[in-house]
Tab-separated table of C-alpha atoms and ligand atoms in Angstrom:
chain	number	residue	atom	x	y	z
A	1	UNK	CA	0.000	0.000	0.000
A	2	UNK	CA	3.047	2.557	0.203
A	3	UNK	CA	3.313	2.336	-3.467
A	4	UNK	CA	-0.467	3.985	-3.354
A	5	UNK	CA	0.346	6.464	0.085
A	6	UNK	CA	3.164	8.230	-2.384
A	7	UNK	CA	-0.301	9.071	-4.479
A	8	UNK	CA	-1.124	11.174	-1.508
A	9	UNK	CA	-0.042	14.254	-1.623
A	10	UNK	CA	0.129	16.555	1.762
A	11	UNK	CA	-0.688	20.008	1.233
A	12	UNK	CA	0.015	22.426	4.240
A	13	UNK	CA	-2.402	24.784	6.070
A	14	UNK	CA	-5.003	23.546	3.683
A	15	UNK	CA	-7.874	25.018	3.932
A	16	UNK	CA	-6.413	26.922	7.055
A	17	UNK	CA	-3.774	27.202	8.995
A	18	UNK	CA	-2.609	23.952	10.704
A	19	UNK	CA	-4.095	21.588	8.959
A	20	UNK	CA	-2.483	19.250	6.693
A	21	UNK	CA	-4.329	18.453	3.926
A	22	UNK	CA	-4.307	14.896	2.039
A	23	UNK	CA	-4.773	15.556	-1.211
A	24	UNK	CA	-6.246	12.281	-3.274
A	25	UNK	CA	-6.396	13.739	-6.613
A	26	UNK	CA	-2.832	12.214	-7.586
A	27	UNK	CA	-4.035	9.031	-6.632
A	28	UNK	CA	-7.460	9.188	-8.934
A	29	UNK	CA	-5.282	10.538	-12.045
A	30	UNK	CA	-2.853	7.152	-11.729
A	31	UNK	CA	-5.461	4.381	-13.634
A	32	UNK	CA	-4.051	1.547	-11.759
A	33	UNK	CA	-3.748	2.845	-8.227
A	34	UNK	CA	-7.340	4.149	-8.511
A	35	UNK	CA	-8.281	0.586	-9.863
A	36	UNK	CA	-6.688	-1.049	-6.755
A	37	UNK	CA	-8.252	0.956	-4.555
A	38	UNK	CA	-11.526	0.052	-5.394
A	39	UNK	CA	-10.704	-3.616	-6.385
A	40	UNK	CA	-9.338	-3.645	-2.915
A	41	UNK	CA	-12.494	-2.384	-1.400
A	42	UNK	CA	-14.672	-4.510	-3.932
A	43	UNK	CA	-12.816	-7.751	-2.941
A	44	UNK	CA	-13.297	-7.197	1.049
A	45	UNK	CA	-17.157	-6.129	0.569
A	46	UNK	CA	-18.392	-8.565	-2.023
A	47	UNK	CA	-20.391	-11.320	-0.766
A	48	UNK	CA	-21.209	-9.523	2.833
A	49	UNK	CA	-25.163	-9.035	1.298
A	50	UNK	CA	-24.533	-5.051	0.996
A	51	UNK	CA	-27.280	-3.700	-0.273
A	52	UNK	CA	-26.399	-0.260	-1.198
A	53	UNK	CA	-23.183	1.990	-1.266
A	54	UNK	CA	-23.609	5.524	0.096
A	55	UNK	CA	-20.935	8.039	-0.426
A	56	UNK	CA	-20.440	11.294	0.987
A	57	UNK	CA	-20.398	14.382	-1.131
A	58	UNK	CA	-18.154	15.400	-2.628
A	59	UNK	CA	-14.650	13.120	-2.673
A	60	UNK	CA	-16.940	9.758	-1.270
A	61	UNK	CA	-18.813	10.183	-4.303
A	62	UNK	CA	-15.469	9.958	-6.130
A	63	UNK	CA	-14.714	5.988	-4.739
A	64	UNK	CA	-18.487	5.393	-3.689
A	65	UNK	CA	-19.732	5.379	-7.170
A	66	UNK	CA	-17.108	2.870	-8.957
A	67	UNK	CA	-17.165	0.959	-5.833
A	68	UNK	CA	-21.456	0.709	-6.531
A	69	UNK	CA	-20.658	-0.685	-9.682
A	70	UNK	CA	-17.867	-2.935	-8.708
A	71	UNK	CA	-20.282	-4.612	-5.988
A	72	UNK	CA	-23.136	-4.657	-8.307
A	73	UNK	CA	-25.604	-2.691	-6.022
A	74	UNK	CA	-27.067	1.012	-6.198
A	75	UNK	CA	-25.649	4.541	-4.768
A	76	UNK	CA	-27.014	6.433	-2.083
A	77	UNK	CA	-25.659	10.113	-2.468
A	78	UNK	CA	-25.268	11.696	0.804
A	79	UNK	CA	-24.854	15.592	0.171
A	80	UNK	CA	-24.244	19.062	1.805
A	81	UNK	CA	-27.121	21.241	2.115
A	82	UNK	CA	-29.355	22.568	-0.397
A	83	UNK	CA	-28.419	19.888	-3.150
A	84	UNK	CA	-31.119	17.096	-2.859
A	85	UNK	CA	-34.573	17.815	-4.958
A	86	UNK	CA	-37.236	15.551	-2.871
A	87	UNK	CA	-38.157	14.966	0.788
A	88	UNK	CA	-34.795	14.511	3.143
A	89	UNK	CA	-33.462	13.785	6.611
A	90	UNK	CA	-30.748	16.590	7.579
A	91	UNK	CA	-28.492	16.046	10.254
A	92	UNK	CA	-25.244	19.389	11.200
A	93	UNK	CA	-21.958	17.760	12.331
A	94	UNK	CA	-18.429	19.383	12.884
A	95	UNK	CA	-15.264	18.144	11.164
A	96	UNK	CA	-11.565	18.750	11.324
A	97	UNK	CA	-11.852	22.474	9.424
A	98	UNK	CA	-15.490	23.583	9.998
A	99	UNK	CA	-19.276	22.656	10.520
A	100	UNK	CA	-22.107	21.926	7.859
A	101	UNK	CA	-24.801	19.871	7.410
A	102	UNK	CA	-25.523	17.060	5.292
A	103	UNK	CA	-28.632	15.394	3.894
A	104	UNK	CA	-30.159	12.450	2.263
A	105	UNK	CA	-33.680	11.650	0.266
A	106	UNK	CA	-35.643	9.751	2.834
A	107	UNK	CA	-36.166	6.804	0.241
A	108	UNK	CA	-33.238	6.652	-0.446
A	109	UNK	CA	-32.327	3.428	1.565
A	110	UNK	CA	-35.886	1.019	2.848
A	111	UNK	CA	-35.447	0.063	6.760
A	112	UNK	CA	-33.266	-2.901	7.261
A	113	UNK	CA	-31.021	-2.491	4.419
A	114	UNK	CA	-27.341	-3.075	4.760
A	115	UNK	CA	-25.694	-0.116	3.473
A	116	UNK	CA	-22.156	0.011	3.082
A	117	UNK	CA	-20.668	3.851	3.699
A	118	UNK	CA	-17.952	5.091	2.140
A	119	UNK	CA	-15.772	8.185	2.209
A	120	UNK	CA	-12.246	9.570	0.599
A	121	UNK	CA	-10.630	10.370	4.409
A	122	UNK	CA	-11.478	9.866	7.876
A	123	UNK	CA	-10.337	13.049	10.286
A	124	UNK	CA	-12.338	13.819	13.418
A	125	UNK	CA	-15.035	11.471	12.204
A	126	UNK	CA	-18.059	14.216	12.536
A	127	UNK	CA	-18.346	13.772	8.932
A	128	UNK	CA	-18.969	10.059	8.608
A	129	UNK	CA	-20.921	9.864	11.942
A	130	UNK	CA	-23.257	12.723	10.332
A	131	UNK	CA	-23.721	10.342	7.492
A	132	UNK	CA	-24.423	6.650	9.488
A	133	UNK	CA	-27.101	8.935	11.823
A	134	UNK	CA	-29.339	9.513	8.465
A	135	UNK	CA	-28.770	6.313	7.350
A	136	UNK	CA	-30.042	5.220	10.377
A	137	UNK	CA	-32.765	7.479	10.506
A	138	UNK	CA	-34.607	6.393	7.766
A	139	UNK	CA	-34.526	2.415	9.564
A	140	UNK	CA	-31.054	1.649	7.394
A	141	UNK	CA	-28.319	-0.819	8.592
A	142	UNK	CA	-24.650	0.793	8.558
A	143	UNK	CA	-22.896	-2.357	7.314
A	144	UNK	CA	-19.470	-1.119	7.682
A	145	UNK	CA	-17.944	2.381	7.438
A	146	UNK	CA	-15.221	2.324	5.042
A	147	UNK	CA	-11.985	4.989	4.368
A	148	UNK	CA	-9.333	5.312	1.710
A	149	UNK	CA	-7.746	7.468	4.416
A	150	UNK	CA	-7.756	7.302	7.722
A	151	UNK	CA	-6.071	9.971	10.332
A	152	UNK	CA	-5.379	8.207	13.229
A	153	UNK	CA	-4.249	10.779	15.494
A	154	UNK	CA	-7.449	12.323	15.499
A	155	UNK	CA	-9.011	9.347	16.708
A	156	UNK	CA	-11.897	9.373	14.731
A	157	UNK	CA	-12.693	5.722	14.750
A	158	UNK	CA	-13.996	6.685	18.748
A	159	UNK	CA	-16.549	9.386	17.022
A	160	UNK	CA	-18.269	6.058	14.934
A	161	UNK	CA	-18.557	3.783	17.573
A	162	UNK	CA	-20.393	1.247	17.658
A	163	UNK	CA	-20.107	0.981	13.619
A	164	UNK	CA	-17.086	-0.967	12.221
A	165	UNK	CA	-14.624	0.818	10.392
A	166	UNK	CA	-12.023	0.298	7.614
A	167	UNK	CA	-9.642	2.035	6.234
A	168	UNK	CA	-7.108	1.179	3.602
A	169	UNK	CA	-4.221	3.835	4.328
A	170	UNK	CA	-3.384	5.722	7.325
A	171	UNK	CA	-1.616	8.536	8.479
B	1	PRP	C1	-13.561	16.013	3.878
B	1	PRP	C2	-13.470	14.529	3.600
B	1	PRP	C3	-14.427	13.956	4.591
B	1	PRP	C4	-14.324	14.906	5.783
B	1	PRP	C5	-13.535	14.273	6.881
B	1	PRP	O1	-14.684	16.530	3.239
B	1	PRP	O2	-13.810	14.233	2.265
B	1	PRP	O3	-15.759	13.957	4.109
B	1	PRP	O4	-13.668	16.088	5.291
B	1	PRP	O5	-13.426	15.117	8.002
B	1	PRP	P1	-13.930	14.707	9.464
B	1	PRP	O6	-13.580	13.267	9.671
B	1	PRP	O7	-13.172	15.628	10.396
B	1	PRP	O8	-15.391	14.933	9.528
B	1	PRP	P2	-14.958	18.091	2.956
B	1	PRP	O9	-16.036	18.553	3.891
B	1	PRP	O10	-13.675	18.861	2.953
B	1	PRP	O11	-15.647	18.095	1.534
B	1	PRP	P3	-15.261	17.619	0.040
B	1	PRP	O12	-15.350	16.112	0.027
B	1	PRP	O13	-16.334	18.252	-0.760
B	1	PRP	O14	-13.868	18.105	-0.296
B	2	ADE	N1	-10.859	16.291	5.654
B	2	ADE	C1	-10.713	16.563	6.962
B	2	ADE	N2	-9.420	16.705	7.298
B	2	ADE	C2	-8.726	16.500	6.137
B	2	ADE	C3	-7.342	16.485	5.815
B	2	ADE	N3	-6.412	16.714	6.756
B	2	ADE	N4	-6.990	16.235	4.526
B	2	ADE	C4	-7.931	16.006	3.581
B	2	ADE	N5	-9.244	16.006	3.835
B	2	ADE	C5	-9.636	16.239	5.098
C-alpha cells in the first residue's frame, strides 16, 4: 500500500492554517492505483449481502460510485445542504476544518437495508458519523464504514462507535 500512500499528496495549512491536507487527486489521475483501490475495497465487501453503497459528497462520491458498480448494487448520495430535490433527513456535524450539514432523500435506503458507507478520508469522524445517523434514521443498517484514508491521530474511529470501520491507508 506505500506504493499507493506516495499518491497522496500533503498540502500544508489547507484550507487553514494547521491543517495538513491529504490531497487524493494524484491518486485518482494514476489508472491503476485508482483501480486497486476500489478492487481492494470490492474484494473485502463482495459477498457480505450489501445492499447499497452511500458516499459522501463530494470526494466519497469519487470511490463510492465505482465501488457501486464494482459490488453490483445502487448509490445512495449523501450531500451538503441545499443539493437534494425531494423529501430529506438533515443532520449538522463538525469536522476537522469547519461545521455543515448534510442530507439524504428519505427513500433513499428502505429500513433494514445493509448499506455500506464510504468516504475519501477519515479526520475527526463528525463527517462520517453525520452520514451513518441519516442512514439510520430512515430504519437503514450501517454495514461497515469504510476509508481510503484514515487519520489516526485524530481518533476518529472513537466518534463512529459502535459501527465498524475500515480504512485502507493511514496517516
Ligand atoms: C472532507 C473529507 C471527509 C471529511 C472528513 O470533506 O472528504 O468527508 O472532510 O473530516 P472529518 O472526519 O473531520 O469529519 P470536505 O467537507 O472537505 O468536503 P469535500 O469532500 O467536498 O472536499
Ligand atoms: N478532511 C478533513 N481533514 C482533512 C485532511 N487533513 N486532509 C484532507 N481532507 C480532510
Amino acid at each position: 500500500m506505500e506504493h499507493l500512500k506516495a499518491l497522496i499528496r500533503d498540502v500544508p495549512d489547507f484550507p487553514s492554517r494547521g491543517i495538513m491536507f491529504r490531497d487524493v487527486t494524484p491518486l485518482l489521475r494514476d489508472p491503476g492505483a485508482f483501480a486497486e483501490v476500489i478492487g481492494a475495497l470490492a474484494a473485502r465487501y463482495r459477498d457480505q449481502g450489501i445492499d447499497a453503497v452511500a458516499g459522501i459528497e463530494s470526494r466519497g462520491f469519487l470511490f463510492g460510485a465505482p465501488l457501486a458498480m464494482a459490488l453490483g448494487v445502487g448509490f445512495i448520495p449523501i450531500r451538503k445542504i441545499g443539493k437534494l430535490p425531494g423529501e430529506k433527513v438533515s443532520r449538522e456535524y463538525a469536522l476537522e476544518y469547519g461545521t455543515n450539514t448534510l442530507e439524504m432523500h428519505v427513500d433513499a435506503a428502505r429500513p433494514g437495508e445493509r448499506v455500506l458507507l464510504l468516504d475519501d478520508l477519515l479526520a475527526t469522524g463528525g463527517t462520517a458519523a453525520a452520514a451513518a445517523a441519516l442512514l439510520q434514521d430512515v430504519g437503514a443498517t450501517v454495514a461497515e464504514i469504510a476509508f481510503v484514508v484514515e487519520l489516526l491521530f485524530l481518533q476518529g474511529r472513537q466518534a463512529l462507535a459502535p459501527h465498524p470501520v475500515h480504512s485502507l491507508l493511514t496517516y
